[in-house]
Amino acid sequence: MSMDLSHKKPAKAYGSDGGAYYDWSPADLPMLGTASIGAAKLHLSAGGLALPSYSDSAKIAYVLQGAGACGLVLPEAASEKVIPVKEGDTLALPFGAVTWWHNAEGASAELVVLFLGDTSKGHTPGRFTNFQLTGATGIFTGFSTEFVARAWDLDQDAAAKIVSTQPGSSIVKIAAGHRMPEPRAEDRQGVVLNCLEAPLDVDIPGGGRVVVLNTANLPPVKDVGLGSDLVRIDGRSMCSPGFSCDSAYQVTYIVRGGGRVQVVGIDGTRVLETRAEAGCLFIVPRFFVVSKIADDTGMEWFSIITTPNPIFSHLAGRTSVWKAISPEVLETAFNTTPEMEKMFRSKRLDSEIFFAPN
C-alpha cells in the first residue's frame, strides 16, 4: 500500500499589507484529500483585518502567536461575539459560523491562527473553501445593483456605490485611528479554551504534558465533530508508539521545536521516517502507529483527531496493551523464552505515555 505521508509547509494563497492567508493543498499533501481534512494559517500584521467570511467546513482554530480579536456570529445568533484571543486559545467553529479576525494597530507581533477541519462536506476534499461576505471576491459584489438595492432597501446610486467600493483583498489594513469594537472577556465563556492555561490531562516530569480538548471542556467540539490536543514533550523525550482505536485520522502541526517521527502501517511497513520541524504538517492514517522523539530543545505539536472524543491505545508504558496480554501468549507471539518475556514485561512499569531520556 503506497502513500505519501511526508510533512509539508503551506503555500501563500493571498494577502496584502494587512497580512496573508496560507493553506496546504491536497495536490502537495495527498493525505489531506484522502482524509478529507483542510489545513490553513492566517497571519495578520499590526492593524490587519481578515474580512467577515464563512466556510464550507467545520473547523478548529488554534492561536499560534500573538493576541487580537475574533468576531463570531453563530448560526441563528441574534448578536455578535467579539472575543479577545491570545496564544494558546482554541475555538470550535461549526458550519455557518461567520468570523472576522483583527490584530490591534499597536500590536508588537503578528497574530497567527491555525485552522484544521473536516472537508468531507465541502466543495474540495482536503481544502477549505471560504465565502467572503465583502471584498472584491465577496458574495455582496456578486449580486447585481438591482438585487442589492432591493435586499437592503437602498436606491440604485447607493447600491452601485457600495458595491464599487469593496476592498480588493480579503485581508485589509485598518486606517490609522479607525476604532474597532472592543473585545469582551465574557464572550470567551463556553467558546474558547486556552491550552496553555487549562488543567493538564497528562503531566510527566521530564517527559511531557498533554491537554486534550473534547466535549467536556469545550462543548462546541460536539458540533464540529473533531477532537484536538496540545502536546509538549521535553528535550530528547519520547512519545510512546500508539494509535487511534476509533477509526480516526490524526492531523499534526508542529508548533515549535522538532524531532524524529516514525509511522508504521499495514504489514508492519514503516511508511514515514522523517525529522519534523516547526511549521510542518503531517497526517497519520487510521489505525497506523506513530511515535516521536524530540530534539534537544523539545517538541510541541497541536493535533486534531476526526472524532470529538478520541481514544488512543499505547503500545509501550504502564498502560501498554502488552501489559494486559497473557505471558503465555506473549512468549509464543514473540517466539521467545519465559525469561525474556518477563524482562520485556518488567520494563516501563512506572512510565505513562512519555519517556524521559535515560
PDB file of C-alpha atoms in Angstrom, residues 58-350:
ATOM      1  CA  ALA A  58     -16.391  22.893  10.374  1.00  0.00           C
ATOM      2  CA  LYS A  59     -13.038  23.883  11.885  1.00  0.00           C
ATOM      3  CA  ILE A  60     -10.870  24.064  14.962  1.00  0.00           C
ATOM      4  CA  ALA A  61      -8.964  27.354  15.249  1.00  0.00           C
ATOM      5  CA  TYR A  62      -5.787  27.480  17.341  1.00  0.00           C
ATOM      6  CA  VAL A  63      -3.926  30.736  18.057  1.00  0.00           C
ATOM      7  CA  LEU A  64      -0.248  30.030  17.458  1.00  0.00           C
ATOM      8  CA  GLN A  65       1.092  33.510  18.168  1.00  0.00           C
ATOM      9  CA  GLY A  66       0.089  36.972  19.255  1.00  0.00           C
ATOM     10  CA  ALA A  67      -3.164  38.415  20.569  1.00  0.00           C
ATOM     11  CA  GLY A  68      -6.139  40.089  18.969  1.00  0.00           C
ATOM     12  CA  ALA A  69      -9.877  39.780  18.443  1.00  0.00           C
ATOM     13  CA  CYS A  70     -12.196  37.304  16.752  1.00  0.00           C
ATOM     14  CA  GLY A  71     -15.674  38.385  15.733  1.00  0.00           C
ATOM     15  CA  LEU A  72     -18.036  35.408  15.783  1.00  0.00           C
ATOM     16  CA  VAL A  73     -21.657  35.166  14.659  1.00  0.00           C
ATOM     17  CA  LEU A  74     -23.047  31.672  15.186  1.00  0.00           C
ATOM     18  CA  PRO A  75     -25.947  30.370  13.062  1.00  0.00           C
ATOM     19  CA  GLU A  76     -29.254  31.938  14.127  1.00  0.00           C
ATOM     20  CA  ALA A  77     -27.494  34.096  16.727  1.00  0.00           C
ATOM     21  CA  ALA A  78     -29.049  37.498  17.365  1.00  0.00           C
ATOM     22  CA  SER A  79     -25.761  39.210  18.160  1.00  0.00           C
ATOM     23  CA  GLU A  80     -22.032  39.055  17.528  1.00  0.00           C
ATOM     24  CA  LYS A  81     -19.431  37.856  19.998  1.00  0.00           C
ATOM     25  CA  VAL A  82     -16.225  39.919  19.997  1.00  0.00           C
ATOM     26  CA  ILE A  83     -13.763  37.529  21.578  1.00  0.00           C
ATOM     27  CA  PRO A  84     -10.334  38.541  22.889  1.00  0.00           C
ATOM     28  CA  VAL A  85      -7.906  35.848  21.729  1.00  0.00           C
ATOM     29  CA  LYS A  86      -4.314  35.099  22.628  1.00  0.00           C
ATOM     30  CA  GLU A  87      -1.657  32.448  22.105  1.00  0.00           C
ATOM     31  CA  GLY A  88      -2.903  29.003  23.124  1.00  0.00           C
ATOM     32  CA  ASP A  89      -6.600  29.745  22.566  1.00  0.00           C
ATOM     33  CA  THR A  90      -8.705  27.127  20.795  1.00  0.00           C
ATOM     34  CA  LEU A  91     -12.115  27.801  19.228  1.00  0.00           C
ATOM     35  CA  ALA A  92     -14.518  25.299  17.646  1.00  0.00           C
ATOM     36  CA  LEU A  93     -16.181  26.864  14.583  1.00  0.00           C
ATOM     37  CA  PRO A  94     -19.253  24.956  13.336  1.00  0.00           C
ATOM     38  CA  PHE A  95     -20.817  25.103   9.886  1.00  0.00           C
ATOM     39  CA  GLY A  96     -22.333  28.501   9.141  1.00  0.00           C
ATOM     40  CA  ALA A  97     -20.236  30.446  11.665  1.00  0.00           C
ATOM     41  CA  VAL A  98     -19.251  33.879  10.331  1.00  0.00           C
ATOM     42  CA  THR A  99     -15.921  35.161  11.619  1.00  0.00           C
ATOM     43  CA  TRP A 100     -13.570  38.090  11.282  1.00  0.00           C
ATOM     44  CA  TRP A 101     -10.113  38.382  12.849  1.00  0.00           C
ATOM     45  CA  HIS A 102      -8.253  41.540  13.853  1.00  0.00           C
ATOM     46  CA  ASN A 103      -4.772  42.354  15.116  1.00  0.00           C
ATOM     47  CA  ALA A 104      -4.608  45.636  17.019  1.00  0.00           C
ATOM     48  CA  GLU A 105      -2.987  48.640  15.356  1.00  0.00           C
ATOM     49  CA  GLY A 106      -0.260  48.840  18.004  1.00  0.00           C
ATOM     50  CA  ALA A 107       0.433  45.113  18.225  1.00  0.00           C
ATOM     51  CA  SER A 108       4.083  44.167  18.631  1.00  0.00           C
ATOM     52  CA  ALA A 109       3.696  40.759  16.954  1.00  0.00           C
ATOM     53  CA  GLU A 110       1.740  39.109  14.188  1.00  0.00           C
ATOM     54  CA  LEU A 111      -1.491  37.354  15.065  1.00  0.00           C
ATOM     55  CA  VAL A 112      -1.150  33.824  13.665  1.00  0.00           C
ATOM     56  CA  VAL A 113      -4.080  31.389  13.678  1.00  0.00           C
ATOM     57  CA  LEU A 114      -4.056  27.749  12.565  1.00  0.00           C
ATOM     58  CA  PHE A 115      -7.234  26.220  11.092  1.00  0.00           C
ATOM     59  CA  LEU A 116      -7.776  22.468  10.877  1.00  0.00           C
ATOM     60  CA  GLY A 117     -11.111  20.954   9.886  1.00  0.00           C
ATOM     61  CA  ASP A 118     -13.296  18.370   8.206  1.00  0.00           C
ATOM     62  CA  THR A 119     -13.864  18.989   4.480  1.00  0.00           C
ATOM     63  CA  SER A 120     -15.902  15.843   3.801  1.00  0.00           C
ATOM     64  CA  LYS A 121     -18.980  18.003   3.117  1.00  0.00           C
ATOM     65  CA  GLY A 122     -17.032  20.762   1.398  1.00  0.00           C
ATOM     66  CA  HIS A 123     -16.579  21.623  -2.258  1.00  0.00           C
ATOM     67  CA  THR A 124     -12.982  20.369  -2.458  1.00  0.00           C
ATOM     68  CA  PRO A 125     -11.946  17.400  -0.296  1.00  0.00           C
ATOM     69  CA  GLY A 126      -8.770  18.361   1.530  1.00  0.00           C
ATOM     70  CA  ARG A 127      -9.149  22.129   1.142  1.00  0.00           C
ATOM     71  CA  PHE A 128     -11.283  24.809   2.760  1.00  0.00           C
ATOM     72  CA  THR A 129     -13.498  26.956   0.559  1.00  0.00           C
ATOM     73  CA  ASN A 130     -14.118  30.285   2.290  1.00  0.00           C
ATOM     74  CA  PHE A 131     -17.009  32.537   1.292  1.00  0.00           C
ATOM     75  CA  GLN A 132     -16.227  36.213   1.773  1.00  0.00           C
ATOM     76  CA  LEU A 133     -19.191  38.426   2.650  1.00  0.00           C
ATOM     77  CA  THR A 134     -17.427  41.545   1.380  1.00  0.00           C
ATOM     78  CA  GLY A 135     -14.396  42.461  -0.693  1.00  0.00           C
ATOM     79  CA  ALA A 136     -13.657  42.024  -4.389  1.00  0.00           C
ATOM     80  CA  THR A 137     -14.370  38.293  -4.163  1.00  0.00           C
ATOM     81  CA  GLY A 138     -17.250  38.677  -1.736  1.00  0.00           C
ATOM     82  CA  ILE A 139     -20.788  37.441  -2.197  1.00  0.00           C
ATOM     83  CA  PHE A 140     -22.054  41.007  -1.836  1.00  0.00           C
ATOM     84  CA  THR A 141     -20.367  42.079  -5.083  1.00  0.00           C
ATOM     85  CA  GLY A 142     -21.705  39.065  -6.987  1.00  0.00           C
ATOM     86  CA  PHE A 143     -25.277  40.345  -6.929  1.00  0.00           C
ATOM     87  CA  SER A 144     -26.480  42.981  -9.365  1.00  0.00           C
ATOM     88  CA  THR A 145     -27.126  46.506  -8.062  1.00  0.00           C
ATOM     89  CA  GLU A 146     -30.833  45.810  -8.549  1.00  0.00           C
ATOM     90  CA  PHE A 147     -30.732  42.878  -6.137  1.00  0.00           C
ATOM     91  CA  VAL A 148     -28.518  44.776  -3.671  1.00  0.00           C
ATOM     92  CA  ALA A 149     -30.843  47.771  -3.723  1.00  0.00           C
ATOM     93  CA  ARG A 150     -33.920  45.597  -3.224  1.00  0.00           C
ATOM     94  CA  ALA A 151     -32.446  43.392  -0.476  1.00  0.00           C
ATOM     95  CA  TRP A 152     -31.004  46.231   1.640  1.00  0.00           C
ATOM     96  CA  ASP A 153     -33.597  48.872   0.762  1.00  0.00           C
ATOM     97  CA  LEU A 154     -31.134  51.202  -0.981  1.00  0.00           C
ATOM     98  CA  ASP A 155     -31.602  53.428  -4.002  1.00  0.00           C
ATOM     99  CA  GLN A 156     -29.726  52.431  -7.160  1.00  0.00           C
ATOM    100  CA  ASP A 157     -26.975  55.052  -6.732  1.00  0.00           C
ATOM    101  CA  ALA A 158     -26.238  53.965  -3.155  1.00  0.00           C
ATOM    102  CA  ALA A 159     -26.255  50.315  -4.145  1.00  0.00           C
ATOM    103  CA  ALA A 160     -23.863  50.939  -7.039  1.00  0.00           C
ATOM    104  CA  LYS A 161     -21.533  52.938  -4.796  1.00  0.00           C
ATOM    105  CA  ILE A 162     -21.344  50.367  -2.001  1.00  0.00           C
ATOM    106  CA  VAL A 163     -20.682  47.570  -4.486  1.00  0.00           C
ATOM    107  CA  SER A 164     -17.973  49.514  -6.326  1.00  0.00           C
ATOM    108  CA  THR A 165     -16.052  50.491  -3.179  1.00  0.00           C
ATOM    109  CA  GLN A 166     -15.404  46.967  -1.884  1.00  0.00           C
ATOM    110  CA  PRO A 167     -11.743  46.376  -0.945  1.00  0.00           C
ATOM    111  CA  GLY A 168      -9.648  44.358  -3.352  1.00  0.00           C
ATOM    112  CA  SER A 169      -8.367  41.826  -0.838  1.00  0.00           C
ATOM    113  CA  SER A 170      -9.964  39.579   1.769  1.00  0.00           C
ATOM    114  CA  ILE A 171      -7.375  40.919   4.240  1.00  0.00           C
ATOM    115  CA  VAL A 172      -7.031  44.666   4.729  1.00  0.00           C
ATOM    116  CA  LYS A 173      -5.154  47.072   6.972  1.00  0.00           C
ATOM    117  CA  ILE A 174      -7.352  49.266   9.155  1.00  0.00           C
ATOM    118  CA  ALA A 175      -6.938  53.001   8.559  1.00  0.00           C
ATOM    119  CA  ALA A 176      -4.959  54.740  11.298  1.00  0.00           C
ATOM    120  CA  GLY A 177      -7.261  55.895  14.072  1.00  0.00           C
ATOM    121  CA  HIS A 178     -10.220  53.781  12.945  1.00  0.00           C
ATOM    122  CA  ARG A 179     -11.949  52.347  16.002  1.00  0.00           C
ATOM    123  CA  MET A 180     -12.782  48.664  16.114  1.00  0.00           C
ATOM    124  CA  PRO A 181     -15.210  47.045  18.558  1.00  0.00           C
ATOM    125  CA  GLU A 182     -13.712  46.313  21.962  1.00  0.00           C
ATOM    126  CA  PRO A 183     -13.246  42.600  22.729  1.00  0.00           C
ATOM    127  CA  ARG A 184     -15.335  41.406  25.680  1.00  0.00           C
ATOM    128  CA  ALA A 185     -13.893  38.899  28.143  1.00  0.00           C
ATOM    129  CA  GLU A 186     -17.359  37.468  28.849  1.00  0.00           C
ATOM    130  CA  ASP A 187     -17.666  36.438  25.192  1.00  0.00           C
ATOM    131  CA  ARG A 188     -14.961  33.809  25.746  1.00  0.00           C
ATOM    132  CA  GLN A 189     -17.258  31.838  28.040  1.00  0.00           C
ATOM    133  CA  GLY A 190     -18.096  28.446  26.574  1.00  0.00           C
ATOM    134  CA  VAL A 191     -16.453  29.027  23.197  1.00  0.00           C
ATOM    135  CA  VAL A 192     -12.713  29.305  23.999  1.00  0.00           C
ATOM    136  CA  LEU A 193     -10.289  27.060  25.855  1.00  0.00           C
ATOM    137  CA  ASN A 194      -6.686  28.120  26.338  1.00  0.00           C
ATOM    138  CA  CYS A 195      -4.464  25.052  26.041  1.00  0.00           C
ATOM    139  CA  LEU A 196      -1.542  26.758  27.783  1.00  0.00           C
ATOM    140  CA  GLU A 197      -3.640  27.523  30.879  1.00  0.00           C
ATOM    141  CA  ALA A 198      -6.061  24.562  31.023  1.00  0.00           C
ATOM    142  CA  PRO A 199      -5.588  21.745  33.551  1.00  0.00           C
ATOM    143  CA  LEU A 200      -3.192  19.107  32.258  1.00  0.00           C
ATOM    144  CA  ASP A 201      -4.609  15.716  31.329  1.00  0.00           C
ATOM    145  CA  VAL A 202      -1.123  14.190  31.395  1.00  0.00           C
ATOM    146  CA  ASP A 203       1.895  15.627  33.232  1.00  0.00           C
ATOM    147  CA  ILE A 204       5.058  13.531  33.362  1.00  0.00           C
ATOM    148  CA  PRO A 205       8.091  15.292  34.897  1.00  0.00           C
ATOM    149  CA  GLY A 206      10.962  15.307  32.431  1.00  0.00           C
ATOM    150  CA  GLY A 207       8.735  13.657  29.831  1.00  0.00           C
ATOM    151  CA  GLY A 208       5.845  15.758  28.603  1.00  0.00           C
ATOM    152  CA  ARG A 209       2.420  17.305  29.084  1.00  0.00           C
ATOM    153  CA  VAL A 210      -0.926  16.994  27.287  1.00  0.00           C
ATOM    154  CA  VAL A 211      -4.134  18.993  27.203  1.00  0.00           C
ATOM    155  CA  VAL A 212      -6.993  17.195  25.443  1.00  0.00           C
ATOM    156  CA  LEU A 213      -9.939  19.158  24.046  1.00  0.00           C
ATOM    157  CA  ASN A 214     -13.227  17.303  23.891  1.00  0.00           C
ATOM    158  CA  THR A 215     -16.929  17.789  24.554  1.00  0.00           C
ATOM    159  CA  ALA A 216     -16.324  18.004  28.311  1.00  0.00           C
ATOM    160  CA  ASN A 217     -14.072  21.076  28.391  1.00  0.00           C
ATOM    161  CA  LEU A 218     -15.123  22.729  25.105  1.00  0.00           C
ATOM    162  CA  PRO A 219     -18.767  21.785  24.358  1.00  0.00           C
ATOM    163  CA  PRO A 220     -18.872  23.264  20.803  1.00  0.00           C
ATOM    164  CA  VAL A 221     -16.456  20.478  19.810  1.00  0.00           C
ATOM    165  CA  LYS A 222     -19.571  18.279  19.552  1.00  0.00           C
ATOM    166  CA  ASP A 223     -20.947  20.462  16.745  1.00  0.00           C
ATOM    167  CA  VAL A 224     -17.627  20.401  14.913  1.00  0.00           C
ATOM    168  CA  GLY A 225     -17.128  16.639  15.234  1.00  0.00           C
ATOM    169  CA  LEU A 226     -13.393  16.925  15.946  1.00  0.00           C
ATOM    170  CA  GLY A 227     -11.230  16.417  18.991  1.00  0.00           C
ATOM    171  CA  SER A 228      -7.842  18.042  19.466  1.00  0.00           C
ATOM    172  CA  ASP A 229      -4.877  18.157  21.788  1.00  0.00           C
ATOM    173  CA  LEU A 230      -1.752  20.143  22.546  1.00  0.00           C
ATOM    174  CA  VAL A 231       1.295  18.033  23.375  1.00  0.00           C
ATOM    175  CA  ARG A 232       4.615  19.316  24.691  1.00  0.00           C
ATOM    176  CA  ILE A 233       7.495  16.909  25.243  1.00  0.00           C
ATOM    177  CA  ASP A 234      10.837  17.798  26.775  1.00  0.00           C
ATOM    178  CA  GLY A 235      14.226  17.573  25.131  1.00  0.00           C
ATOM    179  CA  ARG A 236      15.099  14.057  23.879  1.00  0.00           C
ATOM    180  CA  SER A 237      11.907  12.623  25.393  1.00  0.00           C
ATOM    181  CA  MET A 238       9.890  10.025  23.519  1.00  0.00           C
ATOM    182  CA  CYS A 239       6.159   9.774  22.905  1.00  0.00           C
ATOM    183  CA  SER A 240       5.055   6.145  23.171  1.00  0.00           C
ATOM    184  CA  PRO A 241       4.090   4.341  19.963  1.00  0.00           C
ATOM    185  CA  GLY A 242       0.304   4.438  19.785  1.00  0.00           C
ATOM    186  CA  PHE A 243      -2.714   4.537  17.512  1.00  0.00           C
ATOM    187  CA  SER A 244      -6.237   5.921  17.424  1.00  0.00           C
ATOM    188  CA  CYS A 245      -8.527   2.990  18.106  1.00  0.00           C
ATOM    189  CA  ASP A 246     -11.752   4.635  16.928  1.00  0.00           C
ATOM    190  CA  SER A 247     -11.056   4.843  13.185  1.00  0.00           C
ATOM    191  CA  ALA A 248      -9.856   8.442  13.314  1.00  0.00           C
ATOM    192  CA  TYR A 249      -7.207  10.286  11.330  1.00  0.00           C
ATOM    193  CA  GLN A 250      -4.706  12.372  13.285  1.00  0.00           C
ATOM    194  CA  VAL A 251      -3.515  15.640  11.741  1.00  0.00           C
ATOM    195  CA  THR A 252      -0.457  17.119  13.442  1.00  0.00           C
ATOM    196  CA  TYR A 253       1.062  20.598  13.180  1.00  0.00           C
ATOM    197  CA  ILE A 254       4.472  21.192  14.766  1.00  0.00           C
ATOM    198  CA  VAL A 255       4.179  24.414  16.769  1.00  0.00           C
ATOM    199  CA  ARG A 256       7.789  24.720  17.917  1.00  0.00           C
ATOM    200  CA  GLY A 257      10.914  22.648  18.306  1.00  0.00           C
ATOM    201  CA  GLY A 258      11.373  19.493  16.287  1.00  0.00           C
ATOM    202  CA  GLY A 259      12.316  15.863  16.331  1.00  0.00           C
ATOM    203  CA  ARG A 260      12.117  12.486  14.674  1.00  0.00           C
ATOM    204  CA  VAL A 261       8.831  10.890  13.643  1.00  0.00           C
ATOM    205  CA  GLN A 262       8.158   7.301  12.623  1.00  0.00           C
ATOM    206  CA  VAL A 263       4.833   5.885  11.411  1.00  0.00           C
ATOM    207  CA  VAL A 264       4.229   2.149  10.906  1.00  0.00           C
ATOM    208  CA  GLY A 265       1.272   0.896   8.894  1.00  0.00           C
ATOM    209  CA  ILE A 266      -0.129  -2.174   7.207  1.00  0.00           C
ATOM    210  CA  ASP A 267       2.028  -5.335   7.201  1.00  0.00           C
ATOM    211  CA  GLY A 268       4.494  -3.712   9.607  1.00  0.00           C
ATOM    212  CA  THR A 269       5.732  -1.317   6.930  1.00  0.00           C
ATOM    213  CA  ARG A 270       7.417   1.866   8.132  1.00  0.00           C
ATOM    214  CA  VAL A 271       5.617   4.406   5.961  1.00  0.00           C
ATOM    215  CA  LEU A 272       7.202   7.540   7.392  1.00  0.00           C
ATOM    216  CA  GLU A 273      10.682   8.235   8.782  1.00  0.00           C
ATOM    217  CA  THR A 274      11.394  11.927   8.975  1.00  0.00           C
ATOM    218  CA  ARG A 275      12.533  14.869  11.051  1.00  0.00           C
ATOM    219  CA  ALA A 276       9.662  17.278  11.653  1.00  0.00           C
ATOM    220  CA  GLU A 277      10.229  20.938  12.478  1.00  0.00           C
ATOM    221  CA  ALA A 278       8.113  23.949  13.429  1.00  0.00           C
ATOM    222  CA  GLY A 279       5.602  24.911  10.738  1.00  0.00           C
ATOM    223  CA  CYS A 280       5.260  21.422   9.269  1.00  0.00           C
ATOM    224  CA  LEU A 281       2.054  19.406   8.984  1.00  0.00           C
ATOM    225  CA  PHE A 282       1.628  15.659   8.587  1.00  0.00           C
ATOM    226  CA  ILE A 283      -1.228  13.138   8.803  1.00  0.00           C
ATOM    227  CA  VAL A 284      -1.347   9.719  10.453  1.00  0.00           C
ATOM    228  CA  PRO A 285      -3.824   7.359   8.727  1.00  0.00           C
ATOM    229  CA  ARG A 286      -6.462   5.420  10.648  1.00  0.00           C
ATOM    230  CA  PHE A 287      -5.056   2.688  12.922  1.00  0.00           C
ATOM    231  CA  PHE A 288      -1.423   3.420  11.905  1.00  0.00           C
ATOM    232  CA  VAL A 289       1.050   3.593  14.804  1.00  0.00           C
ATOM    233  CA  VAL A 290       3.049   6.789  15.357  1.00  0.00           C
ATOM    234  CA  SER A 291       5.918   7.657  17.700  1.00  0.00           C
ATOM    235  CA  LYS A 292       8.072  10.765  18.140  1.00  0.00           C
ATOM    236  CA  ILE A 293      11.409  11.599  19.782  1.00  0.00           C
ATOM    237  CA  ALA A 294      12.164  15.260  20.463  1.00  0.00           C
ATOM    238  CA  ASP A 295      15.399  17.053  19.678  1.00  0.00           C
ATOM    239  CA  ASP A 296      17.436  18.615  22.490  1.00  0.00           C
ATOM    240  CA  THR A 297      15.111  21.641  22.657  1.00  0.00           C
ATOM    241  CA  GLY A 298      11.904  19.597  22.896  1.00  0.00           C
ATOM    242  CA  MET A 299       8.892  19.484  20.595  1.00  0.00           C
ATOM    243  CA  GLU A 300       5.374  20.913  20.759  1.00  0.00           C
ATOM    244  CA  TRP A 301       2.529  19.972  18.464  1.00  0.00           C
ATOM    245  CA  PHE A 302      -1.190  20.644  18.030  1.00  0.00           C
ATOM    246  CA  SER A 303      -3.356  17.904  16.552  1.00  0.00           C
ATOM    247  CA  ILE A 304      -6.923  17.328  15.550  1.00  0.00           C
ATOM    248  CA  ILE A 305      -8.485  13.880  15.569  1.00  0.00           C
ATOM    249  CA  THR A 306     -11.502  13.177  13.387  1.00  0.00           C
ATOM    250  CA  THR A 307     -13.772  12.271  16.307  1.00  0.00           C
ATOM    251  CA  PRO A 308     -14.935  14.587  19.131  1.00  0.00           C
ATOM    252  CA  ASN A 309     -13.874  12.242  21.952  1.00  0.00           C
ATOM    253  CA  PRO A 310     -10.785  10.382  20.726  1.00  0.00           C
ATOM    254  CA  ILE A 311      -9.465   7.191  22.299  1.00  0.00           C
ATOM    255  CA  PHE A 312      -5.821   6.143  21.933  1.00  0.00           C
ATOM    256  CA  SER A 313      -4.145   2.825  22.581  1.00  0.00           C
ATOM    257  CA  HIS A 314      -0.450   2.908  23.510  1.00  0.00           C
ATOM    258  CA  LEU A 315       1.979   0.085  22.859  1.00  0.00           C
ATOM    259  CA  ALA A 316       4.601   0.996  25.468  1.00  0.00           C
ATOM    260  CA  GLY A 317       4.490   2.180  29.048  1.00  0.00           C
ATOM    261  CA  ARG A 318       2.470   1.240  32.104  1.00  0.00           C
ATOM    262  CA  THR A 319      -0.851   1.299  30.216  1.00  0.00           C
ATOM    263  CA  SER A 320       0.504  -0.620  27.221  1.00  0.00           C
ATOM    264  CA  VAL A 321      -1.651  -3.332  25.714  1.00  0.00           C
ATOM    265  CA  TRP A 322       1.353  -5.655  26.142  1.00  0.00           C
ATOM    266  CA  LYS A 323       0.939  -5.443  29.921  1.00  0.00           C
ATOM    267  CA  ALA A 324      -2.595  -6.828  29.611  1.00  0.00           C
ATOM    268  CA  ILE A 325      -1.842  -9.785  27.337  1.00  0.00           C
ATOM    269  CA  SER A 326      -1.180 -13.157  28.962  1.00  0.00           C
ATOM    270  CA  PRO A 327       2.505 -14.088  29.404  1.00  0.00           C
ATOM    271  CA  GLU A 328       1.985 -17.406  27.624  1.00  0.00           C
ATOM    272  CA  VAL A 329       0.563 -15.607  24.607  1.00  0.00           C
ATOM    273  CA  LEU A 330       3.444 -13.136  24.518  1.00  0.00           C
ATOM    274  CA  GLU A 331       6.027 -15.922  24.692  1.00  0.00           C
ATOM    275  CA  THR A 332       4.526 -17.543  21.621  1.00  0.00           C
ATOM    276  CA  ALA A 333       3.820 -14.268  19.806  1.00  0.00           C
ATOM    277  CA  PHE A 334       7.419 -13.070  20.219  1.00  0.00           C
ATOM    278  CA  ASN A 335       8.829 -16.589  19.834  1.00  0.00           C
ATOM    279  CA  THR A 336      10.908 -16.072  22.944  1.00  0.00           C
ATOM    280  CA  THR A 337      11.689 -17.619  26.340  1.00  0.00           C
ATOM    281  CA  PRO A 338       9.749 -17.076  29.575  1.00  0.00           C
ATOM    282  CA  GLU A 339      12.772 -15.216  30.954  1.00  0.00           C
ATOM    283  CA  MET A 340      12.826 -12.795  28.012  1.00  0.00           C
ATOM    284  CA  GLU A 341       9.061 -12.290  28.283  1.00  0.00           C
ATOM    285  CA  LYS A 342       9.400 -11.435  31.990  1.00  0.00           C
ATOM    286  CA  MET A 343      12.202  -8.997  31.251  1.00  0.00           C
ATOM    287  CA  PHE A 344      10.120  -7.363  28.491  1.00  0.00           C
ATOM    288  CA  ARG A 345       7.054  -7.068  30.734  1.00  0.00           C
ATOM    289  CA  SER A 346       9.080  -5.696  33.667  1.00  0.00           C
ATOM    290  CA  LYS A 347      10.100  -2.556  31.773  1.00  0.00           C
ATOM    291  CA  ARG A 348       8.275   0.787  31.858  1.00  0.00           C
ATOM    292  CA  LEU A 349       6.150  -0.188  34.856  1.00  0.00           C
ATOM    293  CA  ASP A 350       6.088   3.386  36.154  1.00  0.00           C
TER     294      ASP A 350
END
